[in-house]
Coordinates of C-alpha atoms and ligand atoms in Angstrom, one line a residue:
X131 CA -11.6 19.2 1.7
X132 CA -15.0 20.1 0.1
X133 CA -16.6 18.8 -3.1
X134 CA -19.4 20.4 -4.0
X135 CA -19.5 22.8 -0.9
X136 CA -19.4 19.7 1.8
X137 CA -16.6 18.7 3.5
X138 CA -15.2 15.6 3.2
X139 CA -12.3 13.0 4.2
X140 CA -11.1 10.8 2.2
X141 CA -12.0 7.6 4.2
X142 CA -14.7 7.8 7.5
X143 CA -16.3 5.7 9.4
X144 CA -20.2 6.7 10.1
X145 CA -21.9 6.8 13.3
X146 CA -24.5 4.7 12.0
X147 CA -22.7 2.0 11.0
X148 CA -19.3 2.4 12.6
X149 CA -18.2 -0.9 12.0
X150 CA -17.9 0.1 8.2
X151 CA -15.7 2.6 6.6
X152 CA -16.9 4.4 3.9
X153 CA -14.4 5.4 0.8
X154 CA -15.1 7.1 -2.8
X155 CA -14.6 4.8 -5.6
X156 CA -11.6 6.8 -7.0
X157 CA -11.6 5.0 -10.4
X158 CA -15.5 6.7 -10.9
X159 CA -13.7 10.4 -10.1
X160 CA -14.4 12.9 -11.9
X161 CA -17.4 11.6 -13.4
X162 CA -19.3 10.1 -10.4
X163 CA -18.9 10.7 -6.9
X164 CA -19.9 7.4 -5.2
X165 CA -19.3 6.3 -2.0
X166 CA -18.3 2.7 -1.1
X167 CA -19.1 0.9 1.9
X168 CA -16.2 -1.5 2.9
X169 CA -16.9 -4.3 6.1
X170 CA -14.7 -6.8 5.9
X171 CA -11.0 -7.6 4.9
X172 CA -11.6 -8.9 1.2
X173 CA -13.4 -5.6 0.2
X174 CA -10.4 -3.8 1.6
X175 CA -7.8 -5.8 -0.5
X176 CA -9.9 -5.2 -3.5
X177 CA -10.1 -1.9 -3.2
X178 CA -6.4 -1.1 -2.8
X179 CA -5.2 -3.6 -5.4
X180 CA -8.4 -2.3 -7.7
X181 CA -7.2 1.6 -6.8
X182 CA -10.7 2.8 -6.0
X183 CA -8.8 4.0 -2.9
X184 CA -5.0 4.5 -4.0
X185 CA -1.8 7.2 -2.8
X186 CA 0.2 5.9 -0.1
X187 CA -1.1 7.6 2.9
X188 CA -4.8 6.7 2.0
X189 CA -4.0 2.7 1.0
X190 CA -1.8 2.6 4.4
X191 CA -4.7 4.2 6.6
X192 CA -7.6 2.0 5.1
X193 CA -5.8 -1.1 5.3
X194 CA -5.2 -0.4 9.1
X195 CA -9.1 -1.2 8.8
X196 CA -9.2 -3.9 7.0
X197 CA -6.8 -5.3 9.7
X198 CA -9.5 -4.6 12.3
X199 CA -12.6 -6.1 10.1
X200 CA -10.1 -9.4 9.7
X201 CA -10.1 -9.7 13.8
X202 CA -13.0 -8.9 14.0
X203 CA -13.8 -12.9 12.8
X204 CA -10.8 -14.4 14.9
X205 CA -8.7 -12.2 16.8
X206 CA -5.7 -14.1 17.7
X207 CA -2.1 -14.1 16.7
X208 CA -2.3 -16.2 14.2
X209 CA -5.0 -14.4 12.3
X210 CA -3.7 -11.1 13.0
X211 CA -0.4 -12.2 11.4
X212 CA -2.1 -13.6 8.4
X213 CA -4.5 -10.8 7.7
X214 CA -1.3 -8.4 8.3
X215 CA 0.7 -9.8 5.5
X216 CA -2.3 -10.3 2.9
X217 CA -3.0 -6.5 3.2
X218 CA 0.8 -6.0 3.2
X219 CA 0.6 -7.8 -0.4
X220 CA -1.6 -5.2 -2.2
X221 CA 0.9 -3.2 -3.3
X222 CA 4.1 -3.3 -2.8
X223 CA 5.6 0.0 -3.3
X224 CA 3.9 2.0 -1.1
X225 CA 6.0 2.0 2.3
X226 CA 2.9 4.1 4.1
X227 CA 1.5 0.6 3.8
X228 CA 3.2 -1.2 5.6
X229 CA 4.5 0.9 8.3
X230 CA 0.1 1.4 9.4
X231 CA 0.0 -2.7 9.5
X232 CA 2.8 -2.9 11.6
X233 CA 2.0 -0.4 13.4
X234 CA -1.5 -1.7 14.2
X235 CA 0.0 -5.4 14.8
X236 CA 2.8 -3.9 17.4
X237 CA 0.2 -2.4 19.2
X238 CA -2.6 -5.4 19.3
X239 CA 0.0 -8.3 20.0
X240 CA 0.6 -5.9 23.4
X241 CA -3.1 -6.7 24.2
X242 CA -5.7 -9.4 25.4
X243 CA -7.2 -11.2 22.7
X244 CA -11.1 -9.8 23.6
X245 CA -9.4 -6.0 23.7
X246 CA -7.9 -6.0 20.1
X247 CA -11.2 -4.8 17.8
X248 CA -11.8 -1.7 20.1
X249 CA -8.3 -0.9 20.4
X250 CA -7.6 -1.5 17.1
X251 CA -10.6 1.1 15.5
X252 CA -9.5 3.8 18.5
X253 CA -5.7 2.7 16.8
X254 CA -6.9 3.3 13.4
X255 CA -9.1 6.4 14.1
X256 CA -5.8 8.2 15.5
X257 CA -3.6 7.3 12.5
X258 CA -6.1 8.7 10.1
X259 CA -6.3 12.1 12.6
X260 CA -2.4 12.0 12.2
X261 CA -2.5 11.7 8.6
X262 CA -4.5 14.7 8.6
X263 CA -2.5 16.9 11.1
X264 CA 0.3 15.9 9.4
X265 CA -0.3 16.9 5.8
X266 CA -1.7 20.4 7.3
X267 CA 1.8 21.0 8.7
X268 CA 3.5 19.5 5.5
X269 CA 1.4 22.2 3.7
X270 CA 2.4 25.3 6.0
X271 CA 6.0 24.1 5.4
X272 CA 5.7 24.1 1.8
X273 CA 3.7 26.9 1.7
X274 CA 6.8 29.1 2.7
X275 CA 8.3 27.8 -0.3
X276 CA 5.3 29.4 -2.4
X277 CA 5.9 32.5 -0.7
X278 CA 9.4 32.7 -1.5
X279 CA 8.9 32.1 -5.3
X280 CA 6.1 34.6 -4.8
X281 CA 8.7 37.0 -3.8
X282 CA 11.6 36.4 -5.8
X283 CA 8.9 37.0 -9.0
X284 CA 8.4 40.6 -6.7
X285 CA 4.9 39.6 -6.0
X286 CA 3.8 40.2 -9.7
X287 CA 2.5 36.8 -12.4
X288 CA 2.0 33.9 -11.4
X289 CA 3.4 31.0 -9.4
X290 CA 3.6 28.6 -11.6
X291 CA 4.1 24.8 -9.5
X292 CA 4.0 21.5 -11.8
X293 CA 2.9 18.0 -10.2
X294 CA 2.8 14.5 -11.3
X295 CA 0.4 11.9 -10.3
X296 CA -2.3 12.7 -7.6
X297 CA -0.8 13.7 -4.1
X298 CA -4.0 15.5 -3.0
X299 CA -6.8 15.1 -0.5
X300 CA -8.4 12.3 -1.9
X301 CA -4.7 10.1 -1.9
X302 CA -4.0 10.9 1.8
X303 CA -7.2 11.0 5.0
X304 CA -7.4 15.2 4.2
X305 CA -5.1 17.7 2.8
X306 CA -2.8 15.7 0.6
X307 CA 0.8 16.4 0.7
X308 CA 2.4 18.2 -2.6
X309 CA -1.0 20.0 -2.7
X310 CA -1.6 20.8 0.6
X311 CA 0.9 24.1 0.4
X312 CA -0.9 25.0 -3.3
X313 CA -4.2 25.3 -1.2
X314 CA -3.1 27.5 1.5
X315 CA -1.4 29.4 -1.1
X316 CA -4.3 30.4 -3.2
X317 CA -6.2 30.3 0.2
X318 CA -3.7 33.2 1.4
X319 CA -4.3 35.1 -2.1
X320 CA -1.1 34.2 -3.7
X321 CA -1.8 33.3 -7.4
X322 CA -1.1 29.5 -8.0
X323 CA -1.2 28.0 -11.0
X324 CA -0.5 24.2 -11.6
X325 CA 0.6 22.7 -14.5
X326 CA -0.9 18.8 -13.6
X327 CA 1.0 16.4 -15.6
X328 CA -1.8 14.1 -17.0
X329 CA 0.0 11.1 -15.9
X330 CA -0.7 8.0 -18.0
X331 CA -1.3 5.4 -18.2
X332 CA -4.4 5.9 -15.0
X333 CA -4.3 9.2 -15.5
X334 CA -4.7 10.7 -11.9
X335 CA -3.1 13.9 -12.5
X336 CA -6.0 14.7 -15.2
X337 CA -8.9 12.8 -13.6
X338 CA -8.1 13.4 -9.7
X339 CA -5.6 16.3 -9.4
X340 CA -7.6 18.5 -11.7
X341 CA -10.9 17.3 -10.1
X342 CA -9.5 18.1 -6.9
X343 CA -7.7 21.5 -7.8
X344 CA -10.8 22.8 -9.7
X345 CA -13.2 22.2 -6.8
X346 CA -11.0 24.1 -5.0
X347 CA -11.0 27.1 -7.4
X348 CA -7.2 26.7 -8.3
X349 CA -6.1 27.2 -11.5
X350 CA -5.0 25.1 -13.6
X351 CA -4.3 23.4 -16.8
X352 CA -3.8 20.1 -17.9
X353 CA -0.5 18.8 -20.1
X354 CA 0.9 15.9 -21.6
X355 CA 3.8 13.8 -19.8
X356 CA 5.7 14.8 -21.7
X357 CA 5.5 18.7 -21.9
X358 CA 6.8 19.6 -18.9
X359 CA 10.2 20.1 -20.3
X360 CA 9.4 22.1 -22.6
X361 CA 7.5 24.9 -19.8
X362 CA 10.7 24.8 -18.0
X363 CA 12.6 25.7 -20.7
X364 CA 10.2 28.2 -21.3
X365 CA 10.5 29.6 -17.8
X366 CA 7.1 28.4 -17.0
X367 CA 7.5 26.6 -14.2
X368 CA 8.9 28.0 -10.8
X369 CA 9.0 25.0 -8.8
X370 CA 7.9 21.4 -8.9
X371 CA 5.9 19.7 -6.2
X372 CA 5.3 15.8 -5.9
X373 CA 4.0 13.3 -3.8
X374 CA 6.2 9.8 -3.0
X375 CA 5.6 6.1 -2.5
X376 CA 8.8 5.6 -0.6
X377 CA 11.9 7.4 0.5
X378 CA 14.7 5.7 1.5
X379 CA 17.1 7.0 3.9
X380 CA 19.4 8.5 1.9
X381 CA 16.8 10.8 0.4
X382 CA 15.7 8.5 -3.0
X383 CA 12.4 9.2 -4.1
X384 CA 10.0 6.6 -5.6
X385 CA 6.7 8.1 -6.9
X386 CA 4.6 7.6 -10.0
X387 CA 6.3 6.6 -13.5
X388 CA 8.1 9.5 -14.7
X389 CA 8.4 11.4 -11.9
X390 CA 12.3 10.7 -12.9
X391 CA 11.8 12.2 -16.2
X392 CA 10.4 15.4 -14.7
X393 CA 13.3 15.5 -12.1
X394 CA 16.1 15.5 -14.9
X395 CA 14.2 17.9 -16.6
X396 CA 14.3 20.4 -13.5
X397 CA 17.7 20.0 -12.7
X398 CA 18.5 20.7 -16.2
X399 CA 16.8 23.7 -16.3
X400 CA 17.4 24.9 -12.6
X401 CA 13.8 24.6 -11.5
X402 CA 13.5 23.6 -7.7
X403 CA 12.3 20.1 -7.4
X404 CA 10.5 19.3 -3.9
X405 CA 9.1 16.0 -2.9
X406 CA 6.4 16.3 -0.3
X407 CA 6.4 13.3 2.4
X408 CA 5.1 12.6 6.1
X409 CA 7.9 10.9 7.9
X410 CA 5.4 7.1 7.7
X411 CA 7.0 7.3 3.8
X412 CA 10.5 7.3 5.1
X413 CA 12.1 3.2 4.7
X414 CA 14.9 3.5 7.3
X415 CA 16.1 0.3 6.1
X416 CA 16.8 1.1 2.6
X417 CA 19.6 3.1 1.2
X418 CA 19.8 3.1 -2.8
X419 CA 16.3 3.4 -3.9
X420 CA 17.1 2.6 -7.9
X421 CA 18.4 -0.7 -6.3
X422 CA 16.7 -1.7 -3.3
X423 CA 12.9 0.0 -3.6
X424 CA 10.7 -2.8 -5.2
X425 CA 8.2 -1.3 -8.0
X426 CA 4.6 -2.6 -8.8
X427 CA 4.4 -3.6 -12.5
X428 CA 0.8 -3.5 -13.0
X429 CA -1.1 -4.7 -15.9
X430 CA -0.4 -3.9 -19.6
X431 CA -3.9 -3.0 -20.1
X432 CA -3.5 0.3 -18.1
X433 CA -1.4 0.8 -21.3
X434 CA -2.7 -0.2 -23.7
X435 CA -6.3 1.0 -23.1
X436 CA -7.7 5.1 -21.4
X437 CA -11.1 5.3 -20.3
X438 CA -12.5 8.5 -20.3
X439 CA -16.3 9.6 -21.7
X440 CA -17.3 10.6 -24.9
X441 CA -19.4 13.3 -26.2
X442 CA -22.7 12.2 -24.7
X443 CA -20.8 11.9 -21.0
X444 CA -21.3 8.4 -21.3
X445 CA -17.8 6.9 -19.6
X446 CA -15.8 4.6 -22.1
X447 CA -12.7 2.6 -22.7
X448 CA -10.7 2.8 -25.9
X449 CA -7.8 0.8 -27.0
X450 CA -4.8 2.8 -27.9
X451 CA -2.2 0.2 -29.6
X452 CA -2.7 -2.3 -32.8
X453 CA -4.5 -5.3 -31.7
X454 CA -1.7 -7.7 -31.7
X455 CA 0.7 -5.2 -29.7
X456 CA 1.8 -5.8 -26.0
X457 CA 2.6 -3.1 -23.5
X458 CA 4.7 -3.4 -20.0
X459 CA 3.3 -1.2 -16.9
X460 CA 5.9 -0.1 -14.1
X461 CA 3.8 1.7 -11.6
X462 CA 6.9 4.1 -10.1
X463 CA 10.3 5.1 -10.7
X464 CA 13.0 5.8 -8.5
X465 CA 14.4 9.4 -8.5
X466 CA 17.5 9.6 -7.1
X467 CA 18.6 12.2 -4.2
X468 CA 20.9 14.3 -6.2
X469 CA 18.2 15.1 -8.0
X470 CA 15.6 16.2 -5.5
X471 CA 16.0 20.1 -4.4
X472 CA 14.8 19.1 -0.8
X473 CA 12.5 17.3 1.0
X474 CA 9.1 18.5 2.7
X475 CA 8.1 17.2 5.8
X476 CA 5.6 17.6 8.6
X477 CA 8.7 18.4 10.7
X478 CA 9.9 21.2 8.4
X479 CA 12.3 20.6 5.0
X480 CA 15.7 19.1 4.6
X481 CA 17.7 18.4 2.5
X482 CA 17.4 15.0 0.3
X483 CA 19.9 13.3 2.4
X484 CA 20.7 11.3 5.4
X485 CA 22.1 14.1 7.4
X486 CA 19.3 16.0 6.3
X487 CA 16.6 13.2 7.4
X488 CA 18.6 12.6 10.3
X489 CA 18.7 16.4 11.0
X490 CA 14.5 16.2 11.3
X491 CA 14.1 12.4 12.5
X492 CA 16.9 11.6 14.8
X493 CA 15.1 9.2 17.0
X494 CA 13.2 7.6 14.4
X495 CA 16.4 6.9 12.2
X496 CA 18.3 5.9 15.4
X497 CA 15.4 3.4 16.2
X498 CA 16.6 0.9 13.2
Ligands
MRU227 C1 0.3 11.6 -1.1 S1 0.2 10.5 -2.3 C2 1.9 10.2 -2.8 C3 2.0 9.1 -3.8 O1 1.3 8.0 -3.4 C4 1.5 9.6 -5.2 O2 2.3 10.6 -5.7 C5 1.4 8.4 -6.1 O3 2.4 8.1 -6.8 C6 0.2 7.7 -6.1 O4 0.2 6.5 -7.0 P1 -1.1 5.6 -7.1 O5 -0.6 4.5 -8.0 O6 -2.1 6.5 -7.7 O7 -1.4 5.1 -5.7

């Protein structure tokens, strides 16, 4: 996807220095672009527990390199393992994660110790071309969901899609996921408009997804958490579209705090609620998300403070709550199935179900 007329992915590795990858700092968006050189296994960690590079495809696909800058050192089992499960570690919710590490490990334990670090970049170069052929064919799926609201309105408004947290470009290789259909809809000249939950405490749906959507030319407009209720009440919302950390296997959906929230609100107002996913988000081996799906509590700060800039563009951080007060910081919720209108996949949509996973993903489901 383009920022300012270039073309960029999300994470790359240049041909000058392709030992490296480069990444943008995602906690400088929107007010700086800047690029970060990362070269060994420590920088990688940072930046994933840090979120200068954050969304679960992205963090799985840049840790695959970390894995490779860690061998790079010591390539045997022993150090394989251990760099596996300190990346692993980062963050915990995330299943896209883990599935790239052991992915990447299954593949290098198969090979010679002296083969691993060129395997392992070819390895790592193909999952971040997957990602991206992936999330193009999540987006033509969903885009026929676009369509359809387009019609049912008899081609005539707006459709109007609302999304929480950031599952764009920059949170996967290219494309995103829950935007990826909004782009080839106002690509294919149907008229889009997003209502992007801010999403506090970070913020990502005003900093990234309206960075994102707006260099795109899609319009859009920016609310509080806690408005979306009140649109679909309204009417003002045709569908919702979000991203996910994890689903579990029957069809529970962790994604950013209050995700939930916005799901209850859409089934109480009969407003289709999609959750965009490639199949590396599905956790075979859970069942009951609420129960089962661990969730990142990160620090009260995130709370407690919002960093933004002020009227000379000069980036700041303000405290929100008295002094003395203390916050709590759940990264995701779990929403459950019955919930969730259907799922979106690279394979096509299903249901929010086993059957319906099962119906997509027969050998993969059978292969746990
Ligand atoms: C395609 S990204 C899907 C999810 O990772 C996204 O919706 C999300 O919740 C990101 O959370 P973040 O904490 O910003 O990494």
């Amino acid at each position: 996807m383009k920022i300012n007329g270039t073309a960029y992915r999300s994470l790359w590795r240049p041909t000058d220095d392709n030992r490296s990858i480069r990444i943008f700092d995602q906690t400088r968006f929107p007010w700086e672009v800047e690029i970060l050189a990362l070269r060994d296994e420590n920088a990688v960690a940072h930046a994933i527990r840090s979120m200068q590079v954050r969304g679960a495809p992205l963090i799985g696909a840049v840790a695959a390199y970390g894995l490779i800058f860690a061998i790079q050192k010591d390539a045997s089992d022993d150090a394989l393992k251990a760099a596996a499960d300190m990346l692993v570690e980062t963050r915990p919710t995330a299943i896209n994660l883990r599935w790239a590490i052991e992915r990447m490990v299954k593949h290098l334990l198969t090979l010679p110790v002296e083969e691993r670090v060129a395997a392992g970049y070819a390895e790592a170069d193909a999952l971040c071309d997957e990602d991206v052929a992936v999330n193009e064919a999540i987006g033509r799926h969903g885009l026929e969901l676009i369509r359809q609201a387009w019609k049912a309105k008899g081609e005539q408004g707006t459709v109007n899609v609302l999304t929480h947290c950031n599952a764009g470009w920059i949170a996967t290789v290219d494309w995103g996921t829950a935007l990826a259909p909004i782009y080839m809809a106002h690509d294919e000249g149907i008229p889009v408009h997003v209502w992007v939950d801010e999403t506090r405490p970070r913020n990502q749906g005003s900093l990234l997804t309206a960075f994102e959507l707006g260099s795109h030319g899609v319009a859009h407009t920016v609310i509080a958490d806690n408005a979306g209720g009140h649109y679909m009440q309204a009417g003002k919302v045709d569908l919702v579209i979000v991203g996910t950390d994890r689903v579990t296997a029957q069809g529970d959906v962790a994604n950013k705090i209050g995700t939930y929230l916005k799901a209850l609100a859409a089934h109480d107002n009969n407003v289709p609620f999609w959750v965009a996913l490639p199949s590396s988000t599905i956790d075979w081996r859970v069942r009951d998300g609420v129960k089962e799906i661990p969730i990142e509590e990160r620090s009260a700060e995130e709370v407690l403070y919002v960093t933004g800039i002020d009227d000379t563009n000069t980036p700041s951080r303000v405290r929100v709550a008295p002094p003395a007060s203390t916050g709590a910081n759940p990264a995701f919720d779990v929403t459950p199935a019955r919930l969730v209108t259907g799922l979106i996949t690279e394979r096509g949509c299903c249901d929010a179900s086993e059957e319906g996973l099962r119906s997509l993903f027969p050998l993969d489901s059978t292969t746990v």
